[in-house]
XYZ file of C-alpha atoms in Angstrom:
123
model
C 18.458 5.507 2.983
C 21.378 7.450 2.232
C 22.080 6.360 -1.178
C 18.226 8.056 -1.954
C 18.003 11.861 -2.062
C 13.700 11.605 -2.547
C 11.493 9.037 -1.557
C 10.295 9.097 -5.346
C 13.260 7.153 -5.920
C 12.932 4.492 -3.401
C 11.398 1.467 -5.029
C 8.640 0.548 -2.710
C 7.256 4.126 -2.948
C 6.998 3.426 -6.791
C 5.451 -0.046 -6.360
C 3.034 1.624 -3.820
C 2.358 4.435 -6.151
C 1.415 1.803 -8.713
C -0.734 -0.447 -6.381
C -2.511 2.643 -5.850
C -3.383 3.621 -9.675
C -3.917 0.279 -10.158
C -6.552 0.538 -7.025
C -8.058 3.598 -8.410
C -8.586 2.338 -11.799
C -10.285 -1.061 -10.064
C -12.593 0.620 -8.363
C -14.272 2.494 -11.607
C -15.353 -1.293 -12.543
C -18.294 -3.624 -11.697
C -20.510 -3.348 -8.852
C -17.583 -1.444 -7.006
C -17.787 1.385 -9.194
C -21.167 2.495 -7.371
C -20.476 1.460 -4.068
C -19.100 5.075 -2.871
C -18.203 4.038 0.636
C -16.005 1.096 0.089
C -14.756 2.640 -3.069
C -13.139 5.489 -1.169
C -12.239 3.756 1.412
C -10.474 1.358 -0.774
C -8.597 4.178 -2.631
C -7.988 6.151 0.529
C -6.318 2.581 2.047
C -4.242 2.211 -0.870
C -2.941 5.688 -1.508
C -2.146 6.160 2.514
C 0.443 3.046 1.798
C 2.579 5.551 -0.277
C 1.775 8.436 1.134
C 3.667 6.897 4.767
C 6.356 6.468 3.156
C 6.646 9.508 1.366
C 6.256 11.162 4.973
C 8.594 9.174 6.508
C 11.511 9.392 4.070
C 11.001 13.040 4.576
C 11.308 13.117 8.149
C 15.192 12.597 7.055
C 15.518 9.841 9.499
C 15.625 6.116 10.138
C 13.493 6.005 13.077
C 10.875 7.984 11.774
C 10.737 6.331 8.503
C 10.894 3.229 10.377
C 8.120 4.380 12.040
C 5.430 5.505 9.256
C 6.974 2.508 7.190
C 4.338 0.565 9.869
C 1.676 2.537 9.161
C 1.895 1.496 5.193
C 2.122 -2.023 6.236
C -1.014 -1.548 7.972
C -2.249 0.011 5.305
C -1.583 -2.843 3.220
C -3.325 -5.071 5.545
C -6.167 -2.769 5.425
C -6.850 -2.875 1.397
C -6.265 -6.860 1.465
C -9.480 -6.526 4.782
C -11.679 -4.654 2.248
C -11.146 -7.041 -0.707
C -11.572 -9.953 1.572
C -14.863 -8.178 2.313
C -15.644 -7.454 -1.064
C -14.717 -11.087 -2.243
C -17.405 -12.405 0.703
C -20.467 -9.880 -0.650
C -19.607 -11.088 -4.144
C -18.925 -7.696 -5.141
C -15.602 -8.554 -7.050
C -14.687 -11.919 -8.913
C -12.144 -14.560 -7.294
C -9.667 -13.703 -9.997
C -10.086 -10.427 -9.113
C -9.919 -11.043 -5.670
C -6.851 -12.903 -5.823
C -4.666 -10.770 -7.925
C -5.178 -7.835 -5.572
C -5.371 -9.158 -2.149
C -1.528 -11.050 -3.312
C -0.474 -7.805 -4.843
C -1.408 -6.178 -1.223
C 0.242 -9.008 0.506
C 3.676 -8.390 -1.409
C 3.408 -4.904 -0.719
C 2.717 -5.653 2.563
C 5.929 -8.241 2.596
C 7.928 -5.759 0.651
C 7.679 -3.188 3.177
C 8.531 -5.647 6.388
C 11.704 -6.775 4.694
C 12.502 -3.154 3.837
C 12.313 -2.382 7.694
C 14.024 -5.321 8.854
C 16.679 -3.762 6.343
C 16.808 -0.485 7.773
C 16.377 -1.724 11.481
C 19.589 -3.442 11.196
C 21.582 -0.850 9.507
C 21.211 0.741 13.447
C 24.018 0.665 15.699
C-alpha cells in the first residue's frame, strides 16, 4: 500500500472502474435497458465494487482497507447474483451471461488475493 499515494493508481481500482463502465454501458442494451430496477441495481452493485476500495485506500490504513476490500468482494458476488438472475429470466444471452458473470468472478478473485496480500504484509 505504501508504494501507492491514490487508490486511482492501484490496479484493482482501475479494473473495477472498468467492470463498472463496462456494466453501465451493458445495461443500455436488450431487454435490460428497460428493466429500471435491476438495471440500477446492477450499476449500483458494480460501481460500489470500486467505490470500497476507493474508501478504504483512503482510510490510510491496512485494516481498514482490508476491511472495505470485503465489501467489494461482496459486491462482486452481488453483480455475478443479478446476472445469474438475469441469465434464468432470459433477459440476457448465455454469451452474455458468461463473459460478465467470469469478469465478476475475477474481480471477485482479484480482490481476495489482493487481501491475502495485504493480510500478510501484518506483523
Amino acid at each position: 500500500m505504501s508504494t501507492y499515494t491514490s487508490f486511482t493508481e492501484l490496479p484493482i481500482w482501475i479494473d473495477a472502474v472498468e467492470f463498472a463502465a463496462e456494466i453501465y454501458r451493458f445495461c443500455d442494451q436488450g431487454r435490460l435497458k428497460s428493466d429500471y430496477r435491476m438495471k440500477d441495481q446492477l450499476r449500483a452493485a458494480a460501481s460500489s465494487i470500486a467505490n470500497n476500495i476507493a474508501e478504504g485506500f483512503e482510510y490510510r490504513n491496512r485494516k481498514s482497507l482490508i476491511h472495505f476490500l470485503k465489501y467489494s468482494k461482496g459486491s462482486a458476488g452481488e453483480v455475478f447474483t443479478q446476472l445469474t438472475i438475469l441469465f434464468k429470466a432470459t433477459m440476457i444471452t448465455e454469451e452474455e451471461y458468461h463473459y460478465y458473470s467470469k469478469k465478476a468472478t475475477e474481480l471477485g478473485n482479484k480482490i481476495n488475493g489482493f487481501m491475502k496480500y495485504l493480510q500478510s504484509q501484518q506483523l
